[in-house]
Amino acid sequence: MKKGDRISFLFAFIFFLTGILILRIFDIQILSHDYLSSKAMAQWRGVLGEITRGGIFDRNGESLLGSYEEKCVFISPKWLKDTEIEFLQKNNVLTKASSNEPKSIKLSDINLEITKRLIGKTPGIFLYSKKMRYGSSALATHLVGYSGKAGIEKAFNQILEGDKKANILFDGLGQPIPGISKDVSEDESWGIYLTIDSRIQSIVERIMDQSVKKGAVIVIDAKTGEILAMASRPNYKQFELEKYIKDEDSPLINRAVQAYIPGSIFKIVVLSAALEENIATLNDEFFCNGSAKVGGNVIRCSSYEKGGHGRITLKEAFAHSCNSVFIELGIRLGKERILKYAEKFGLGKTVLDILPEEKPGYIPSYKNVYYADLGNLSIGQGNLQITPLQAAQIMLIIANDGLRKTPLLVKKVVDKNGHVNQMEFKEKEAERIISSDTARKVREALEAVVDYGSGLFAAPSEDDFRAAGKTGTAELGDGTNHAWFVGYFPADNPRYIIAVFIEKGQSGPLKAAPVFRKIAEEIYFFERKVNMHFFSP
């Protein structure tokens, strides 16, 4: 072969090899990219190979989960010298029975200092932070729920599910590769942003811990319908669920959206119906002798032992929660109109359609209410159930001049790609339930409840603002009663709706009303403090 032919052959061979190399690179980078990438990522396993999950935040972007980081150490004994293993065993970081398999260990403060002495001296020890989703400072635990099983965590599970991430890269033998593994801790900003205000939620939960063994509290912004706080007691911690599963007090139940007999807070609906239908006016006089007979049922008034309230106006009867007057009012209205207004106020159906635990309550059908039942129905007793959230919705309607604004719980959803969905959770067009004139008269009666009626203990202790509302003591037939108070403040310009329910709390006036007052006062003074700070020079 001539010299020129040899050179041509050499260039052709080089060109051929270059073509094969280019094709292989194209295959690796383009055609087989996904397959090879997944094979490479398969090496990321074990310690930090956890599924990330979107956060759950309040209206200001503050996490409600109480998340925190734990310091952990990943130890690979095969990378350690015998003297280093002995040092770790001597200081109780490793046991003598430990195998040569890599292991992750949660560190105490003492062990952390011990392991730090070996950092940088051996590739066999790697410190990292492990993010714990739920912590002891978590708020609104019943509302938030727990991973995929309850509450917001269940309702938005598909959105909250994330990808698998890891920070330790292993070789083919399962040993961490020194210099490549990194301690990376990321703050996730995607997830569900609620209307909850963690500052108000904290106030509510602290007061409930002091005053409510079993029950629920709802706080709603009267202007927007946004739910600012939702709490249930007894409480639980998401990171130790096993502890609560068999608890006889059922701490895992979200009592804010469970249904209970309403008692006299249902008189708000009956009064609204009577005024709207021109059955009576606030100044009409009635007579209470301490009891009322409907069919074969004799129902006592709270004034029974004193011989009744005597002559009393409708406004005064509402203020003092007179059963006799409201039974007469219910008879005048008839069961059809009472049930119609109960439905108009949103009872008998869920409020949010988001929380999987929310119950619709129960409003009996027309055919299942007999004349003898009318007395109990008129005062919120008998075959009738509502949720604390529905109670708050009733008051929201009254505070908004008879317009029903749908309570809102979610402000926006941000998926893991950063896409924001707000439109689905915007305020919807309000629906008129009663006239503004009727709503104004009901508010006048609600103010009387707190000024001189059964809600005296709901009145603020100072004259900084006034409140309005209605007490309820729901008899269960076994000698126990549920305690209710639902109201708003300030009375002249409603800003906050607060519903308080205490399971078997015995007395609405004595137990639920004071809880309302404490919460209202703390929110009022907190808001004033914030505003003073905001406007200060």
XYZ file of C-alpha atoms in Angstrom:
537
model
C 0.000 0.000 0.000
C 1.367 3.309 -1.060
C 2.047 6.079 1.429
C -0.810 8.225 0.083
C -3.243 5.325 0.367
C -2.177 4.654 3.947
C -2.845 8.312 4.885
C -6.255 8.221 3.203
C -7.128 4.994 5.021
C -6.011 6.511 8.333
C -8.200 9.608 7.840
C -11.139 7.417 6.806
C -10.695 5.278 9.897
C -10.501 8.344 12.138
C -13.605 9.795 10.464
C -15.411 6.460 10.996
C -14.515 6.367 14.688
C -15.532 10.018 15.094
C -18.906 9.238 13.507
C -19.457 6.311 15.873
C -18.507 8.545 18.830
C -20.929 11.262 17.700
C -23.725 8.725 17.285
C -23.016 7.301 20.751
C -23.064 10.766 22.291
C -26.361 11.491 20.499
C -27.775 8.237 21.861
C -26.650 9.008 25.420
C -27.717 12.635 25.426
C -30.937 12.372 23.421
C -32.287 8.915 22.638
C -31.415 7.134 25.915
C -31.364 10.179 28.180
C -34.452 9.305 30.232
C -33.442 5.666 30.702
C -29.851 6.413 31.678
C -30.921 9.277 33.915
C -33.307 7.018 35.819
C -30.557 4.375 36.152
C -28.183 6.993 37.509
C -30.767 8.355 39.938
C -31.416 4.811 41.153
C -28.121 5.147 43.020
C -29.779 7.808 45.176
C -31.342 5.678 47.819
C -31.838 5.095 51.515
C -31.237 7.804 54.051
C -32.498 10.918 52.362
C -34.494 9.209 49.663
C -37.777 10.625 51.002
C -40.831 11.872 49.162
C -41.053 15.636 49.414
C -44.498 17.077 50.091
C -45.972 20.518 49.544
C -46.480 22.766 52.540
C -49.673 24.022 54.163
C -49.496 27.718 54.943
C -51.598 30.444 56.518
C -52.710 33.573 54.676
C -49.299 35.220 55.265
C -47.226 32.278 54.055
C -46.423 30.978 57.545
C -46.285 27.187 57.789
C -48.970 25.560 59.933
C -47.064 22.289 60.190
C -44.510 23.157 62.869
C -41.840 21.550 60.647
C -38.334 21.316 62.029
C -34.969 19.777 61.173
C -33.257 16.944 62.989
C -29.495 16.532 62.843
C -28.565 13.039 61.728
C -25.326 11.260 60.929
C -24.763 8.697 58.226
C -22.020 6.302 59.231
C -20.301 3.933 56.812
C -18.112 1.618 58.970
C -16.228 0.287 55.940
C -14.761 3.761 55.458
C -13.698 4.051 59.107
C -10.454 3.038 60.739
C -10.574 0.621 63.673
C -9.561 3.438 66.031
C -12.435 5.604 64.759
C -14.959 2.793 65.235
C -13.652 2.224 68.764
C -13.957 5.957 69.471
C -17.623 5.979 68.337
C -18.419 2.830 70.309
C -16.780 4.218 73.435
C -18.978 7.333 73.190
C -22.175 5.328 72.523
C -22.667 6.548 68.964
C -22.155 3.008 67.687
C -22.695 -0.263 69.515
C -20.258 -3.163 69.444
C -22.963 -5.253 67.798
C -23.202 -2.831 64.872
C -22.592 -4.404 61.475
C -20.552 -2.996 58.629
C -23.717 -1.881 56.826
C -24.145 1.914 56.466
C -26.609 3.326 58.970
C -28.385 6.582 59.754
C -28.539 7.759 63.370
C -30.509 10.595 64.914
C -28.081 12.662 66.939
C -28.419 14.056 70.412
C -26.542 17.268 71.229
C -23.806 15.205 72.919
C -23.433 12.778 70.008
C -23.375 15.680 67.586
C -20.288 17.118 69.286
C -18.611 13.708 69.293
C -19.192 13.026 65.592
C -18.059 16.527 64.652
C -14.572 15.589 65.869
C -14.280 13.135 62.966
C -15.758 15.357 60.263
C -13.132 16.116 57.624
C -10.859 13.375 58.911
C -12.741 10.438 57.383
C -15.183 9.893 54.513
C -17.092 7.425 56.687
C -19.130 10.036 58.550
C -21.575 12.393 56.921
C -23.739 14.888 58.834
C -27.047 15.958 57.316
C -30.343 17.589 58.279
C -33.544 15.596 58.003
C -36.731 17.639 57.706
C -39.549 16.458 59.977
C -42.923 17.459 58.506
C -44.899 17.800 61.742
C -43.671 19.374 64.946
C -45.003 20.187 68.399
C -45.687 23.808 67.385
C -48.120 22.802 64.606
C -51.358 24.806 64.453
C -54.867 23.888 63.276
C -53.989 20.197 63.382
C -57.576 19.009 62.819
C -57.956 21.291 59.829
C -54.545 20.419 58.371
C -54.948 16.688 59.038
C -52.095 14.293 58.327
C -50.446 13.023 55.156
C -53.099 11.895 52.725
C -55.443 10.651 55.463
C -57.444 13.592 56.835
C -58.144 17.307 56.525
C -56.431 19.503 53.932
C -53.711 16.853 53.625
C -56.334 14.449 52.266
C -58.432 16.935 50.302
C -55.415 18.175 48.316
C -53.309 15.026 48.442
C -52.708 14.851 44.688
C -51.373 18.409 44.646
C -49.284 17.996 47.799
C -47.540 14.814 46.643
C -44.004 15.618 45.525
C -40.945 13.887 44.099
C -38.278 11.708 45.662
C -35.183 13.633 46.659
C -31.923 12.568 48.255
C -28.663 14.192 49.235
C -26.391 11.163 49.612
C -24.976 9.513 46.475
C -23.956 5.868 46.849
C -21.561 3.744 44.862
C -22.325 0.267 43.580
C -21.454 -1.253 46.968
C -23.911 0.930 48.817
C -21.243 3.179 50.291
C -21.549 6.991 50.204
C -19.251 8.656 47.707
C -17.058 11.201 49.533
C -17.076 14.703 48.131
C -20.303 14.261 46.149
C -22.872 13.859 48.926
C -24.152 17.174 50.232
C -26.194 18.384 53.169
C -28.942 20.234 51.318
C -32.028 21.450 53.160
C -34.650 23.189 51.052
C -37.623 25.256 52.120
C -40.554 24.321 49.914
C -42.838 27.250 49.085
C -45.370 25.282 47.054
C -48.517 23.813 48.508
C -51.843 25.027 49.917
C -52.268 28.579 51.219
C -55.266 28.859 53.560
C -57.237 31.901 54.732
C -56.238 31.018 58.306
C -54.342 33.731 60.213
C -51.828 31.873 62.372
C -51.761 34.736 64.893
C -55.519 34.525 65.482
C -55.359 30.726 65.355
C -52.752 30.839 68.144
C -54.991 33.067 70.279
C -57.934 30.719 69.833
C -55.953 27.576 70.606
C -54.323 29.042 73.711
C -57.679 30.103 75.168
C -59.258 26.766 74.283
C -56.435 24.943 76.062
C -57.355 26.928 79.157
C -61.149 26.766 78.953
C -62.428 24.072 76.570
C -61.843 20.372 77.186
C -64.059 19.271 74.289
C -65.421 21.552 71.623
C -64.659 23.841 68.715
C -64.172 27.485 67.812
C -64.525 29.167 64.418
C -63.444 32.738 63.633
C -64.560 34.301 60.327
C -63.816 37.676 58.783
C -67.281 39.254 58.651
C -66.361 41.392 55.629
C -64.891 38.725 53.346
C -66.197 35.434 54.737
C -62.635 34.134 55.074
C -62.088 31.637 57.895
C -59.349 33.073 60.115
C -59.258 30.295 62.709
C -60.682 26.817 63.120
C -59.790 24.769 66.177
C -61.050 21.619 67.848
C -60.385 20.115 71.245
C -59.078 17.787 72.533
C -56.020 18.366 70.372
C -53.548 15.868 68.972
C -50.045 15.873 67.489
C -49.587 14.528 63.977
C -46.163 13.014 64.717
C -47.530 10.621 67.364
C -50.919 9.520 66.006
C -50.790 6.049 67.573
C -51.085 7.670 70.979
C -54.565 9.071 70.189
C -56.295 6.386 68.146
C -57.916 4.605 71.105
C -58.394 7.689 73.292
C -61.991 7.669 74.584
C -62.253 11.455 74.092
C -61.771 10.981 70.309
C -59.140 13.711 69.832
C -58.786 12.958 66.102
C -62.332 14.213 65.404
C -62.619 17.744 64.031
C -65.537 18.975 66.119
C -65.709 22.235 64.144
C -67.385 20.354 61.282
C -69.323 17.707 63.241
C -73.067 18.096 63.823
C -74.708 18.729 67.192
C -78.079 19.833 68.587
C -78.010 23.657 68.393
C -80.354 24.612 71.208
C -81.301 28.268 71.403
C -78.855 29.573 68.797
C -81.438 28.214 66.318
C -83.758 30.966 67.581
C -81.773 33.315 65.309
C -83.306 31.484 62.340
C -86.797 31.456 63.885
C -86.627 35.176 64.732
C -85.397 36.001 61.218
C -88.271 34.013 59.689
C -90.886 35.657 61.940
C -89.671 39.177 61.138
C -89.272 38.477 57.425
C -92.744 36.929 57.182
C -94.315 39.763 59.232
C -95.497 37.289 61.864
C -94.353 39.636 64.663
C -92.257 42.708 65.439
C -89.568 43.147 68.078
C -91.951 45.273 70.143
C -94.875 42.822 70.118
C -95.771 41.607 73.599
C -96.155 37.980 74.611
C -96.893 36.252 77.904
C -94.670 33.580 79.443
C -95.974 31.551 82.399
C -92.848 29.378 82.537
C -93.862 26.572 80.169
C -95.691 25.792 76.943
C -97.696 22.753 75.866
C -97.534 21.557 72.258
C -99.466 18.414 71.515
C -98.622 16.062 74.343
C -95.309 17.746 75.137
C -94.842 20.267 77.937
C -91.667 22.305 77.472
C -90.315 24.426 80.270
C -88.738 27.841 79.958
C -85.597 28.822 81.881
C -87.925 31.033 83.945
C -90.101 28.097 85.078
C -88.930 28.119 88.705
C -89.733 31.839 88.920
C -93.217 31.441 87.476
C -92.302 32.623 83.991
C -91.173 35.881 82.437
C -94.692 37.335 82.498
C -95.404 39.991 79.879
C -92.391 40.346 77.658
C -91.624 41.798 74.222
C -90.221 39.650 71.450
C -86.903 41.487 71.689
C -86.722 40.811 75.427
C -87.782 37.198 74.890
C -84.890 36.733 72.469
C -82.467 38.456 74.854
C -83.480 36.184 77.735
C -83.915 33.137 75.458
C -87.537 32.577 76.471
C -88.707 29.161 75.262
C -92.404 29.877 75.775
C -92.434 32.888 73.461
C -90.434 31.148 70.734
C -92.682 28.114 70.840
C -95.651 30.400 70.270
C -93.713 32.114 67.500
C -92.914 28.719 65.935
C -96.585 27.711 66.009
C -97.506 30.941 64.214
C -94.842 30.313 61.589
C -95.595 26.637 61.079
C -93.142 23.889 60.313
C -93.014 24.641 56.568
C -91.652 28.143 57.014
C -89.278 27.209 59.832
C -87.735 24.439 57.727
C -87.637 26.675 54.645
C -85.616 29.331 56.477
C -83.357 26.711 58.031
C -82.471 25.594 54.518
C -82.094 29.193 53.311
C -79.546 29.772 56.086
C -77.529 26.840 54.735
C -78.415 24.197 57.310
C -78.628 20.575 56.259
C -75.771 20.833 53.757
C -72.016 21.277 53.949
C -70.550 24.772 53.951
C -67.140 24.249 52.337
C -67.286 21.110 50.169
C -63.520 20.787 50.737
C -62.943 19.083 54.056
C -63.662 15.345 53.821
C -64.726 15.269 57.490
C -67.363 18.015 57.211
C -70.879 16.839 58.034
C -74.023 18.430 56.511
C -75.912 18.420 59.796
C -79.564 17.428 59.786
C -82.791 19.279 59.065
C -85.854 17.008 59.208
C -88.106 16.782 56.202
C -91.547 18.371 56.320
C -93.337 15.010 56.480
C -91.313 13.875 59.519
C -92.232 16.860 61.703
C -95.522 16.525 63.565
C -97.377 19.156 65.544
C -96.011 17.772 68.821
C -92.478 18.237 67.427
C -93.034 21.902 66.587
C -92.245 23.105 70.093
C -88.818 21.489 70.176
C -88.072 22.568 66.611
C -88.849 26.210 67.477
C -86.177 26.266 70.200
C -83.511 24.227 68.415
C -84.142 20.938 70.194
C -85.207 17.493 69.045
C -84.373 16.036 65.662
C -82.135 18.872 64.505
C -78.342 19.136 64.175
C -75.922 21.790 62.934
C -72.141 22.185 62.894
C -70.178 25.003 64.581
C -69.180 26.103 61.072
C -72.852 26.353 60.081
C -73.519 28.346 63.263
C -70.833 30.816 62.195
C -72.395 30.979 58.714
C -75.780 31.924 60.238
C -74.159 34.862 62.000
C -72.215 35.790 58.871
C -75.542 36.237 57.055
C -76.934 38.481 59.789
C -73.731 40.566 59.930
C -73.858 41.087 56.147
C -77.364 42.583 56.018
C -79.032 39.309 55.083
C -76.632 38.332 52.299
C -75.082 34.883 52.400
C -71.391 34.939 51.638
C -69.889 31.494 51.265
C -67.160 31.068 53.893
C -63.721 30.685 52.294
C -60.890 28.476 53.529
C -58.336 28.350 50.681
C -56.628 31.452 49.266
C -54.541 29.806 46.582
C -52.879 26.588 45.489
C -49.298 26.548 44.222
C -48.224 23.302 42.577
C -44.660 21.958 42.592
C -43.995 23.620 39.229
C -44.892 27.027 40.641
C -48.251 27.343 38.876
C -50.750 29.341 40.959
C -54.502 28.709 41.070
C -56.495 31.465 42.779
C -59.608 31.824 40.649
C -61.295 28.678 41.972
C -61.128 30.038 45.525
C -62.314 33.590 44.922
C -65.286 35.055 46.768
C -68.530 34.065 45.067
C -71.529 36.291 44.461
C -73.566 36.724 47.642
C -77.142 35.433 47.809
C -79.894 37.350 49.594
C -81.492 35.282 52.363
C -83.460 37.906 54.284
C -83.995 41.626 53.765
C -81.488 44.123 55.113
C -84.241 45.534 57.337
C -84.862 42.115 58.912
C -81.111 41.603 59.398
C -80.838 45.013 61.092
C -83.644 44.111 63.531
C -82.041 40.740 64.306
C -78.743 42.524 65.042
C -80.640 44.813 67.423
C -81.941 41.734 69.259
C -78.474 40.141 69.287
C -77.050 43.250 70.937
C -79.748 43.019 73.609
C -78.627 39.454 74.408
C -75.184 40.716 75.406
C -76.293 44.053 76.885
C -78.825 42.691 79.387
C -79.813 39.129 78.449
C -78.398 35.621 78.669
C -75.135 36.684 77.006
C -73.930 39.077 79.710
C -70.707 37.079 80.156
C -69.895 37.603 76.482
C -69.703 41.377 76.977
C -66.140 42.774 76.861
C -64.801 43.618 80.315
C -63.844 47.130 79.180
C -65.782 49.710 77.166
C -63.396 49.591 74.213
C -65.953 47.840 72.017
C -69.350 46.142 72.168
C -70.320 42.654 71.071
C -73.523 40.901 70.006
C -74.549 37.268 69.873
C -76.742 34.421 71.058
C -76.355 31.768 73.727
C -77.482 28.177 73.381
C -77.861 25.348 75.878
C -78.802 22.174 74.019
C -80.348 19.458 76.196
C -79.240 15.919 75.336
C -81.856 14.101 77.405
C -79.370 12.458 79.753
C -78.887 15.379 82.108
C -76.044 16.871 80.070
C -76.119 19.862 77.723
C -74.024 21.250 74.918
C -72.983 24.877 75.413
C -73.035 27.377 72.522
C -72.329 31.009 71.872
C -72.192 32.537 68.422
C -71.663 36.250 67.934
C -69.672 39.060 66.405
C -67.824 42.255 67.273
C -67.764 45.222 67.156
C -71.544 45.330 67.494
C -71.979 48.508 65.450
C -69.745 47.370 62.575
C -69.204 43.587 62.584
C -65.617 42.648 61.819
C -65.201 39.196 63.343
C -67.660 36.301 63.654
C -66.893 33.857 66.477
C -68.717 30.579 67.079
C -67.984 28.704 70.304
C -69.171 25.158 70.931
C -68.394 23.223 74.128
C -69.396 19.574 74.075
C -71.384 18.810 77.233
C -70.378 22.200 78.563
C -73.738 22.373 80.386
C -74.429 26.131 80.013
C -74.095 28.444 77.035
C -74.344 31.613 79.177
C -71.866 30.397 81.830
C -69.354 28.394 79.762
C -69.424 29.341 76.073
C -70.090 33.082 76.420
C -66.935 33.758 78.522
C -64.790 31.930 75.940
C -66.228 34.198 73.240
C -65.357 37.246 75.364
C -61.757 36.159 75.954
C -61.147 35.460 72.271
C -62.837 38.694 71.150
C -60.804 40.777 73.610
C -57.489 39.222 72.615
C -58.182 39.641 68.891
C -59.304 43.239 69.436
C -56.228 44.258 71.442
C -53.895 42.327 69.144
C -55.339 44.100 66.110
C -55.078 47.477 67.827
C -51.444 46.798 68.731
C -50.642 45.831 65.140
C -52.349 48.946 63.776
C -50.536 51.208 66.258
C -47.219 49.678 65.237
C -48.076 50.033 61.546
C -48.992 53.703 61.788
C -46.280 54.698 64.280
C -43.594 57.033 62.827
